[in-house]
N, CA, C and O atoms as a printed pandas DataFrame, in Angstrom:
     atom_number atom_name residue_name chain_id  residue_number  x_coord  y_coord  z_coord
0              1         N          UNK        A               1   99.135   41.932  -86.183
1              2        CA          UNK        A               1   99.640   42.545  -87.386
2              3         C          UNK        A               1  101.171   42.595  -87.384
3              4         O          UNK        A               1  101.787   42.422  -88.436
4              5         N          UNK        A               2  101.789   42.825  -86.235
5              6        CA          UNK        A               2  103.246   42.887  -86.190
6              7         C          UNK        A               2  103.913   41.601  -86.669
7              8         O          UNK        A               2  104.902   41.677  -87.398
8              9         N          UNK        A               3  103.413   40.423  -86.291
9             10        CA          UNK        A               3  104.051   39.214  -86.811
10            11         C          UNK        A               3  104.052   39.162  -88.344
11            12         O          UNK        A               3  105.024   38.716  -88.953
12            13         N          UNK        A               4  102.967   39.618  -88.956
13            14        CA          UNK        A               4  102.904   39.633  -90.419
14            15         C          UNK        A               4  103.919   40.611  -91.005
15            16         O          UNK        A               4  104.566   40.304  -92.006
16            17         N          UNK        A               5  104.061   41.776  -90.396
17            18        CA          UNK        A               5  105.051   42.754  -90.869
18            19         C          UNK        A               5  106.466   42.212  -90.723
19            20         O          UNK        A               5  107.293   42.365  -91.622
20            21         N          UNK        A               6  106.739   41.581  -89.595
21            22        CA          UNK        A               6  108.066   40.998  -89.367
22            23         C          UNK        A               6  108.348   39.923  -90.401
23            24         O          UNK        A               6  109.458   39.835  -90.926
24            25         N          UNK        A               7  107.353   39.110  -90.692
25            26        CA          UNK        A               7  107.518   38.036  -91.672
26            27         C          UNK        A               7  107.866   38.572  -93.062
27            28         O          UNK        A               7  108.567   37.907  -93.824
28            29         N          UNK        A               8  107.382   39.766  -93.393
29            30        CA          UNK        A               8  107.689   40.343  -94.704
30            31         C          UNK        A               8  109.073   40.977  -94.762
31            32         O          UNK        A               8  109.528   41.390  -95.829
32            33         N          UNK        A               9  109.745   41.055  -93.607
33            34        CA          UNK        A               9  111.089   41.620  -93.588
34            35         C          UNK        A               9  111.194   42.985  -92.943
35            36         O          UNK        A               9  112.290   43.538  -92.844
36            37         N          UNK        A              10  110.078   43.539  -92.504
37            38        CA          UNK        A              10  110.115   44.823  -91.798
38            39         C          UNK        A              10  110.927   44.622  -90.523
39            40         O          UNK        A              10  110.705   43.659  -89.788
40            41         N          UNK        A              11  111.866   45.528  -90.261
41            42        CA          UNK        A              11  112.689   45.358  -89.063
42            43         C          UNK        A              11  112.622   46.540  -88.101
43            44         O          UNK        A              11  113.379   46.592  -87.131
44            45         N          UNK        A              12  111.721   47.494  -88.360
45            46        CA          UNK        A              12  111.515   48.620  -87.445
46            47         C          UNK        A              12  110.077   49.098  -87.567
47            48         O          UNK        A              12  109.452   48.986  -88.622
48            49         N          UNK        A              13  109.569   49.631  -86.469
49            50        CA          UNK        A              13  108.220   50.187  -86.478
50            51         C          UNK        A              13  108.262   51.593  -85.886
51            52         O          UNK        A              13  108.883   51.833  -84.851
52            53         N          UNK        A              14  107.586   52.514  -86.569
53            54        CA          UNK        A              14  107.470   53.895  -86.125
54            55         C          UNK        A              14  106.145   54.439  -86.633
55            56         O          UNK        A              14  105.836   54.254  -87.810
56            57         N          UNK        A              15  105.355   55.096  -85.810
57            58        CA          UNK        A              15  105.587   55.378  -84.399
58            59         C          UNK        A              15  105.173   54.198  -83.536
59            60         O          UNK        A              15  104.475   53.292  -83.991
60            61         N          UNK        A              16  105.606   54.220  -82.306
61            62        CA          UNK        A              16  105.157   53.264  -81.307
62            63         C          UNK        A              16  104.113   54.015  -80.484
63            64         O          UNK        A              16  104.422   54.621  -79.458
64            65         N          UNK        A              17  102.885   53.960  -80.955
65            66        CA          UNK        A              17  101.779   54.742  -80.388
66            67         C          UNK        A              17  101.199   54.005  -79.190
67            68         O          UNK        A              17  100.282   53.198  -79.341
68            69         N          UNK        A              18  101.723   54.274  -78.011
69            70        CA          UNK        A              18  101.375   53.505  -76.821
70            71         C          UNK        A              18   99.963   53.734  -76.320
71            72         O          UNK        A              18   99.481   52.955  -75.497
72            73         N          UNK        A              19   99.286   54.764  -76.779
73            74        CA          UNK        A              19   97.888   54.977  -76.381
74            75         C          UNK        A              19   96.927   54.170  -77.260
75            76         O          UNK        A              19   95.732   54.112  -76.971
76            77         N          UNK        A              20   97.424   53.559  -78.307
77            78        CA          UNK        A              20   96.587   52.738  -79.183
78            79         C          UNK        A              20   96.322   51.382  -78.521
79            80         O          UNK        A              20   97.073   50.941  -77.651
80            81         N          UNK        A              21   95.254   50.744  -78.947
81            82        CA          UNK        A              21   94.887   49.440  -78.400
82            83         C          UNK        A              21   95.993   48.417  -78.640
83            84         O          UNK        A              21   96.609   48.391  -79.705
84            85         N          UNK        A              22   96.232   47.589  -77.652
85            86        CA          UNK        A              22   97.186   46.479  -77.715
86            87         C          UNK        A              22   98.628   46.922  -77.936
87            88         O          UNK        A              22   99.420   46.179  -78.515
88            89         N          UNK        A              23   98.971   48.109  -77.488
89            90        CA          UNK        A              23  100.345   48.603  -77.639
90            91         C          UNK        A              23  101.013   48.727  -76.268
91            92         O          UNK        A              23  101.614   49.755  -75.956
92            93         N          UNK        A              24  100.907   47.687  -75.463
93            94        CA          UNK        A              24  101.549   47.655  -74.158
94            95         C          UNK        A              24  103.061   47.496  -74.355
95            96         O          UNK        A              24  103.493   46.510  -74.952
96            97         N          UNK        A              25  103.872   48.437  -73.870
97            98        CA          UNK        A              25  105.304   48.405  -74.152
98            99         C          UNK        A              25  106.015   47.158  -73.638
99           100         O          UNK        A              25  106.897   46.633  -74.317
100          101         N          UNK        A              26  105.654   46.683  -72.474
101          102        CA          UNK        A              26  106.316   45.497  -71.923
102          103         C          UNK        A              26  105.990   44.273  -72.767
103          104         O          UNK        A              26  106.871   43.467  -73.063
104          105         N          UNK        A              27  104.740   44.134  -73.150
105          106        CA          UNK        A              27  104.328   43.003  -73.988
106          107         C          UNK        A              27  104.964   43.098  -75.379
107          108         O          UNK        A              27  105.421   42.092  -75.923
108          109         N          UNK        A              28  104.995   44.294  -75.950
109          110        CA          UNK        A              28  105.618   44.471  -77.268
110          111         C          UNK        A              28  107.083   44.056  -77.246
111          112         O          UNK        A              28  107.543   43.323  -78.121
112          113         N          UNK        A              29  107.805   44.531  -76.245
113          114        CA          UNK        A              29  109.234   44.213  -76.152
114          115         C          UNK        A              29  109.441   42.721  -75.939
115          116         O          UNK        A              29  110.311   42.118  -76.568
116          117         N          UNK        A              30  108.656   42.126  -75.067
117          118        CA          UNK        A              30  108.794   40.699  -74.781
118          119         C          UNK        A              30  108.490   39.851  -76.021
119          120         O          UNK        A              30  109.223   38.910  -76.325
120          121         N          UNK        A              31  107.423   40.180  -76.724
121          122        CA          UNK        A              31  106.993   39.341  -77.839
122          123         C          UNK        A              31  107.746   39.606  -79.138
123          124         O          UNK        A              31  107.938   38.688  -79.935
124          125         N          UNK        A              32  108.179   40.854  -79.363
125          126        CA          UNK        A              32  108.743   41.194  -80.665
126          127         C          UNK        A              32  110.125   41.835  -80.606
127          128         O          UNK        A              32  110.706   42.153  -81.644
128          129         N          UNK        A              33  110.651   42.027  -79.404
129          130        CA          UNK        A              33  111.912   42.748  -79.243
130          131         C          UNK        A              33  113.118   42.118  -79.909
131          132         O          UNK        A              33  114.091   42.817  -80.192
132          133         N          UNK        A              34  113.087   40.816  -80.169
133          134        CA          UNK        A              34  114.200   40.166  -80.861
134          135         C          UNK        A              34  114.101   40.303  -82.373
135          136         O          UNK        A              34  115.066   40.026  -83.085
136          137         N          UNK        A              35  112.946   40.727  -82.869
137          138        CA          UNK        A              35  112.702   40.729  -84.309
138          139         C          UNK        A              35  112.508   42.105  -84.924
139          140         O          UNK        A              35  112.592   42.253  -86.144
140          141         N          UNK        A              36  112.253   43.105  -84.106
141          142        CA          UNK        A              36  111.924   44.415  -84.657
142          143         C          UNK        A              36  112.499   45.514  -83.758
143          144         O          UNK        A              36  112.605   45.349  -82.543
144          145         N          UNK        A              37  112.863   46.624  -84.372
145          146        CA          UNK        A              37  113.336   47.788  -83.630
146          147         C          UNK        A              37  112.161   48.730  -83.404
147          148         O          UNK        A              37  111.382   49.008  -84.316
148          149         N          UNK        A              38  112.053   49.205  -82.192
149          150        CA          UNK        A              38  111.005   50.169  -81.844
150          151         C          UNK        A              38  111.587   51.560  -82.007
151          152         O          UNK        A              38  112.476   51.959  -81.255
152          153         N          UNK        A              39  111.090   52.294  -82.981
153          154        CA          UNK        A              39  111.564   53.636  -83.308
154          155         C          UNK        A              39  110.525   54.614  -82.786
155          156         O          UNK        A              39  109.524   54.883  -83.451
156          157         N          UNK        A              40  110.760   55.129  -81.628
157          158        CA          UNK        A              40  109.784   55.997  -80.974
158          159         C          UNK        A              40  109.244   55.327  -79.734
159          160         O          UNK        A              40  109.674   54.235  -79.362
160          161         N          UNK        A              41  108.316   55.977  -79.109
161          162        CA          UNK        A              41  107.762   55.456  -77.869
162          163         C          UNK        A              41  108.461   56.009  -76.644
163          164         O          UNK        A              41  108.218   55.545  -75.530
164          165         N          UNK        A              42  109.331   57.001  -76.836
165          166        CA          UNK        A              42  110.123   57.538  -75.739
166          167         C          UNK        A              42  109.383   58.461  -74.799
167          168         O          UNK        A              42  109.774   58.610  -73.641
168          169         N          UNK        A              43  108.314   59.087  -75.280
169          170        CA          UNK        A              43  107.526   59.984  -74.420
170          171         C          UNK        A              43  106.181   60.258  -75.091
171          172         O          UNK        A              43  106.112   60.531  -76.290
172          173         N          UNK        A              44  105.144   60.183  -74.315
173          174        CA          UNK        A              44  103.788   60.447  -74.799
174          175         C          UNK        A              44  103.651   61.909  -75.231
175          176         O          UNK        A              44  103.857   62.821  -74.431
176          177         N          UNK        A              45  103.303   62.121  -76.495
177          178        CA          UNK        A              45  103.172   63.484  -77.022
178          179         C          UNK        A              45  101.734   64.002  -77.003
179          180         O          UNK        A              45  101.484   65.141  -77.397
180          181         N          UNK        A              46  100.795   63.182  -76.550
181          182        CA          UNK        A              46   99.404   63.625  -76.482
182          183         C          UNK        A              46   99.055   64.234  -75.129
183          184         O          UNK        A              46   98.284   65.192  -75.065
184          185         N          UNK        A              47   99.604   63.700  -74.062
185          186        CA          UNK        A              47   99.262   64.177  -72.721
186          187         C          UNK        A              47  100.486   64.629  -71.925
187          188         O          UNK        A              47  100.544   65.773  -71.472
188          189         N          UNK        A              48  101.446   63.752  -71.755
189          190        CA          UNK        A              48  102.575   64.042  -70.858
190          191         C          UNK        A              48  103.426   65.205  -71.356
191          192         O          UNK        A              48  103.661   66.157  -70.612
192          193         N          UNK        A              49  103.887   65.145  -72.589
193          194        CA          UNK        A              49  104.793   66.190  -73.074
194          195         C          UNK        A              49  104.123   67.567  -73.137
195          196         O          UNK        A              49  104.730   68.539  -72.687
196          197         N          UNK        A              50  102.908   67.700  -73.669
197          198        CA          UNK        A              50  102.319   69.039  -73.738
198          199         C          UNK        A              50  101.682   69.532  -72.437
199          200         O          UNK        A              50  101.618   70.739  -72.205
200          201         N          UNK        A              51  101.210   68.618  -71.586
201          202        CA          UNK        A              51  100.433   69.036  -70.419
202          203         C          UNK        A              51  101.039   68.654  -69.071
203          204         O          UNK        A              51  100.589   69.135  -68.031
204          205         N          UNK        A              52  102.041   67.803  -69.083
205          206        CA          UNK        A              52  102.646   67.361  -67.831
206          207         C          UNK        A              52  103.660   68.358  -67.298
207          208         O          UNK        A              52  103.974   69.361  -67.938
208          209         N          UNK        A              53  104.157   68.059  -66.124
209          210        CA          UNK        A              53  105.232   68.863  -65.541
210          211         C          UNK        A              53  106.570   68.334  -66.057
211          212         O          UNK        A              53  106.627   67.212  -66.559
212          213         N          UNK        A              54  107.634   69.106  -65.945
213          214        CA          UNK        A              54  108.948   68.584  -66.334
214          215         C          UNK        A              54  109.295   67.277  -65.607
215          216         O          UNK        A              54  109.899   66.385  -66.203
216          217         N          UNK        A              55  108.927   67.158  -64.353
217          218        CA          UNK        A              55  109.216   65.919  -63.614
218          219         C          UNK        A              55  108.422   64.743  -64.179
219          220         O          UNK        A              55  108.946   63.631  -64.254
220          221         N          UNK        A              56  107.177   64.966  -64.575
221          222        CA          UNK        A              56  106.388   63.900  -65.199
222          223         C          UNK        A              56  107.011   63.475  -66.526
223          224         O          UNK        A              56  107.041   62.288  -66.851
224          225         N          UNK        A              57  107.502   64.436  -67.283
225          226        CA          UNK        A              57  108.170   64.123  -68.550
226          227         C          UNK        A              57  109.398   63.260  -68.281
227          228         O          UNK        A              57  109.596   62.242  -68.945
228          229         N          UNK        A              58  110.215   63.652  -67.322
229          230        CA          UNK        A              58  111.412   62.871  -66.993
230          231         C          UNK        A              58  111.048   61.454  -66.561
231          232         O          UNK        A              58  111.698   60.492  -66.970
232          233         N          UNK        A              59  110.019   61.325  -65.740
233          234        CA          UNK        A              59  109.592   59.993  -65.301
234          235         C          UNK        A              59  109.123   59.140  -66.472
235          236         O          UNK        A              59  109.420   57.947  -66.535
236          237         N          UNK        A              60  108.393   59.749  -67.396
237          238        CA          UNK        A              60  107.917   59.033  -68.589
238          239         C          UNK        A              60  109.099   58.558  -69.431
239          240         O          UNK        A              60  109.122   57.411  -69.876
240          241         N          UNK        A              61  110.063   59.420  -69.649
241          242        CA          UNK        A              61  111.240   59.060  -70.452
242          243         C          UNK        A              61  111.993   57.907  -69.793
243          244         O          UNK        A              61  112.345   56.937  -70.464
244          245         N          UNK        A              62  112.241   58.001  -68.512
245          246        CA          UNK        A              62  112.963   56.934  -67.797
246          247         C          UNK        A              62  112.215   55.605  -67.891
247          248         O          UNK        A              62  112.811   54.554  -68.127
248          249         N          UNK        A              63  110.905   55.674  -67.702
249          250        CA          UNK        A              63  110.073   54.470  -67.768
250          251         C          UNK        A              63  110.160   53.821  -69.144
251          252         O          UNK        A              63  110.333   52.607  -69.249
252          253         N          UNK        A              64  110.040   54.620  -70.194
253          254        CA          UNK        A              64  110.065   54.062  -71.552
254          255         C          UNK        A              64  111.450   53.521  -71.914
255          256         O          UNK        A              64  111.551   52.495  -72.586
256          257         N          UNK        A              65  112.506   54.189  -71.482
257          258        CA          UNK        A              65  113.849   53.658  -71.732
258          259         C          UNK        A              65  114.011   52.322  -71.008
259          260         O          UNK        A              65  114.536   51.368  -71.583
260          261         N          UNK        A              66  113.568   52.245  -69.762
261          262        CA          UNK        A              66  113.651   50.992  -69.008
262          263         C          UNK        A              66  112.866   49.872  -69.683
263          264         O          UNK        A              66  113.269   48.710  -69.623
264          265         N          UNK        A              67  111.755   50.209  -70.323
265          266        CA          UNK        A              67  110.922   49.197  -70.961
266          267         C          UNK        A              67  111.460   48.758  -72.320
267          268         O          UNK        A              67  111.425   47.570  -72.642
268          269         N          UNK        A              68  111.952   49.694  -73.113
269          270        CA          UNK        A              68  112.317   49.382  -74.496
270          271         C          UNK        A              68  113.806   49.148  -74.740
271          272         O          UNK        A              68  114.153   48.387  -75.643
272          273         N          UNK        A              69  114.684   49.763  -73.984
273          274        CA          UNK        A              69  116.109   49.738  -74.316
274          275         C          UNK        A              69  116.847   48.434  -74.003
275          276         O          UNK        A              69  117.762   48.085  -74.748
276          277         N          UNK        A              70  116.504   47.696  -72.946
277          278        CA          UNK        A              70  117.291   46.496  -72.644
278          279         C          UNK        A              70  117.390   45.539  -73.836
279          280         O          UNK        A              70  116.388   45.177  -74.453
280          281         N          UNK        A              71  118.602   45.153  -74.131
281          282        CA          UNK        A              71  118.836   44.235  -75.241
282          283         C          UNK        A              71  118.920   44.904  -76.594
283          284         O          UNK        A              71  119.112   44.228  -77.605
284          285         N          UNK        A              72  118.781   46.219  -76.636
285          286        CA          UNK        A              72  118.856   46.950  -77.906
286          287         C          UNK        A              72  117.516   46.973  -78.621
287          288         O          UNK        A              72  116.497   46.551  -78.075
288          289         N          UNK        A              73  117.533   47.468  -79.842
289          290        CA          UNK        A              73  116.315   47.522  -80.636
290          291         C          UNK        A              73  115.386   48.659  -80.274
291          292         O          UNK        A              73  114.168   48.538  -80.406
292          293         N          UNK        A              74  115.961   49.781  -79.812
293          294        CA          UNK        A              74  115.136   50.933  -79.448
294          295         C          UNK        A              74  115.832   52.203  -79.913
295          296         O          UNK        A              74  116.978   52.467  -79.552
296          297         N          UNK        A              75  115.123   52.981  -80.717
297          298        CA          UNK        A              75  115.598   54.298  -81.134
298          299         C          UNK        A              75  114.764   55.306  -80.365
299          300         O          UNK        A              75  113.559   55.430  -80.588
300          301         N          UNK        A              76  115.417   56.030  -79.453
301          302        CA          UNK        A              76  114.676   56.961  -78.611
302          303         C          UNK        A              76  114.218   58.167  -79.411
303          304         O          UNK        A              76  115.016   58.826  -80.079
304          305         N          UNK        A              77  112.947   58.444  -79.339
305          306        CA          UNK        A              77  112.347   59.681  -79.826
306          307         C          UNK        A              77  110.919   59.703  -79.299
307          308         O          UNK        A              77  110.405   58.663  -78.887
308          309         N          UNK        A              78  110.272   60.854  -79.303
309          310        CA          UNK        A              78  108.890   60.901  -78.820
310          311         C          UNK        A              78  107.995   59.962  -79.627
311          312         O          UNK        A              78  108.356   59.511  -80.714
312          313         N          UNK        A              79  106.840   59.687  -79.075
313          314        CA          UNK        A              79  105.899   58.782  -79.729
314          315         C          UNK        A              79  105.475   59.304  -81.093
315          316         O          UNK        A              79  105.308   58.518  -82.026
316          317         N          UNK        A              80  105.301   60.582  -81.225
317          318        CA          UNK        A              80  104.870   61.171  -82.485
318          319         C          UNK        A              80  105.504   62.539  -82.591
319          320         O          UNK        A              80  106.370   62.883  -81.787
320          321         N          UNK        A              81  105.094   63.312  -83.554
321          322        CA          UNK        A              81  105.653   64.650  -83.733
322          323         C          UNK        A              81  105.398   65.528  -82.516
323          324         O          UNK        A              81  104.341   65.457  -81.887
324          325         N          UNK        A              82  106.380   66.350  -82.200
325          326        CA          UNK        A              82  106.235   67.304  -81.105
326          327         C          UNK        A              82  105.489   68.518  -81.647
327          328         O          UNK        A              82  105.895   69.119  -82.642
328          329         N          UNK        A              83  104.400   68.866  -80.984
329          330        CA          UNK        A              83  103.558   69.970  -81.432
330          331         C          UNK        A              83  104.073   71.307  -80.889
331          332         O          UNK        A              83  104.807   71.338  -79.901
332          333         N          UNK        A              84  103.686   72.412  -81.539
333          334        CA          UNK        A              84  104.213   73.720  -81.140
334          335         C          UNK        A              84  103.767   74.205  -79.763
335          336         O          UNK        A              84  104.359   75.140  -79.223
336          337         N          UNK        A              85  102.738   73.590  -79.187
337          338        CA          UNK        A              85  102.270   74.044  -77.875
338          339         C          UNK        A              85  103.003   73.390  -76.702
339          340         O          UNK        A              85  102.652   73.629  -75.547
340          341         N          UNK        A              86  104.003   72.578  -76.983
341          342        CA          UNK        A              86  104.759   71.926  -75.909
342          343         C          UNK        A              86  105.643   72.956  -75.216
343          344         O          UNK        A              86  106.417   73.649  -75.876
344          345         N          UNK        A              87  105.540   73.063  -73.896
345          346        CA          UNK        A              87  106.383   74.024  -73.171
346          347         C          UNK        A              87  107.871   73.687  -73.324
347          348         O          UNK        A              87  108.258   72.519  -73.272
348          349         N          UNK        A              88  108.682   74.697  -73.507
349          350        CA          UNK        A              88  110.112   74.497  -73.692
350          351         C          UNK        A              88  110.739   73.757  -72.509
351          352         O          UNK        A              88  111.650   72.951  -72.697
352          353         N          UNK        A              89  110.255   74.026  -71.293
353          354        CA          UNK        A              89  110.832   73.336  -70.135
354          355         C          UNK        A              89  110.559   71.834  -70.181
355          356         O          UNK        A              89  111.329   71.050  -69.627
356          357         N          UNK        A              90  109.469   71.425  -70.839
357          358        CA          UNK        A              90  109.200   69.999  -70.991
358          359         C          UNK        A              90  110.117   69.371  -72.032
359          360         O          UNK        A              90  110.549   68.229  -71.870
360          361         N          UNK        A              91  110.415   70.103  -73.094
361          362        CA          UNK        A              91  111.393   69.596  -74.061
362          363         C          UNK        A              91  112.769   69.477  -73.418
363          364         O          UNK        A              91  113.477   68.493  -73.630
364          365         N          UNK        A              92  113.142   70.476  -72.638
365          366        CA          UNK        A              92  114.411   70.406  -71.910
366          367         C          UNK        A              92  114.440   69.181  -71.003
367          368         O          UNK        A              92  115.449   68.479  -70.934
368          369         N          UNK        A              93  113.333   68.925  -70.307
369          370        CA          UNK        A              93  113.253   67.772  -69.408
370          371         C          UNK        A              93  113.391   66.463  -70.176
371          372         O          UNK        A              93  114.039   65.531  -69.701
372          373         N          UNK        A              94  112.786   66.386  -71.362
373          374        CA          UNK        A              94  112.887   65.189  -72.187
374          375         C          UNK        A              94  114.344   64.905  -72.531
375          376         O          UNK        A              94  114.816   63.782  -72.354
376          377         N          UNK        A              95  115.055   65.911  -73.020
377          378        CA          UNK        A              95  116.449   65.708  -73.419
378          379         C          UNK        A              95  117.363   65.475  -72.223
379          380         O          UNK        A              95  118.314   64.699  -72.313
380          381         N          UNK        A              96  117.088   66.134  -71.115
381          382        CA          UNK        A              96  117.880   65.905  -69.902
382          383         C          UNK        A              96  117.721   64.463  -69.423
383          384         O          UNK        A              96  118.707   63.793  -69.114
384          385         N          UNK        A              97  116.485   63.996  -69.364
385          386        CA          UNK        A              97  116.235   62.631  -68.905
386          387         C          UNK        A              97  116.875   61.621  -69.841
387          388         O          UNK        A              97  117.451   60.631  -69.389
388          389         N          UNK        A              98  116.777   61.861  -71.136
389          390        CA          UNK        A              98  117.403   60.947  -72.090
390          391         C          UNK        A              98  118.916   60.915  -71.882
391          392         O          UNK        A              98  119.517   59.841  -71.860
392          393         N          UNK        A              99  119.524   62.075  -71.731
393          394        CA          UNK        A              99  120.976   62.151  -71.547
394          395         C          UNK        A              99  121.419   61.467  -70.262
395          396         O          UNK        A              99  122.460   60.810  -70.229
396          397         N          UNK        A             100  120.635   61.620  -69.213
397          398        CA          UNK        A             100  120.986   61.038  -67.922
398          399         C          UNK        A             100  120.718   59.540  -67.858
399          400         O          UNK        A             100  121.451   58.808  -67.193
400          401         N          UNK        A             101  119.682   59.080  -68.537
401          402        CA          UNK        A             101  119.178   57.721  -68.336
402          403         C          UNK        A             101  119.615   56.725  -69.404
403          404         O          UNK        A             101  119.568   55.516  -69.174
404          405         N          UNK        A             102  120.034   57.204  -70.551
405          406        CA          UNK        A             102  120.334   56.257  -71.640
406          407         C          UNK        A             102  121.756   55.756  -71.613
407          408         O          UNK        A             102  122.146   54.958  -72.465
């Protein structure tokens, strides 16, 4: 589906829902990174952000930046909306990791 969207002139995709089928970040960047900007995908909001430890959040952020940022075409933000049950220390960890790693 992404090739068809790119062909129509779409130049960004949001969200980058990495838990969805066929949404492998390395494959996405390799195959489409020259043609489309990935807006999101910076941290899993279904499991890691609400239920992980601050260190797990930081590791997730670093991993996603390493996967999506090289060569440009990446707007860092969580995969989807941040829900109200996310612990504040995990949000702090997300922003700290982004500031340190980007």
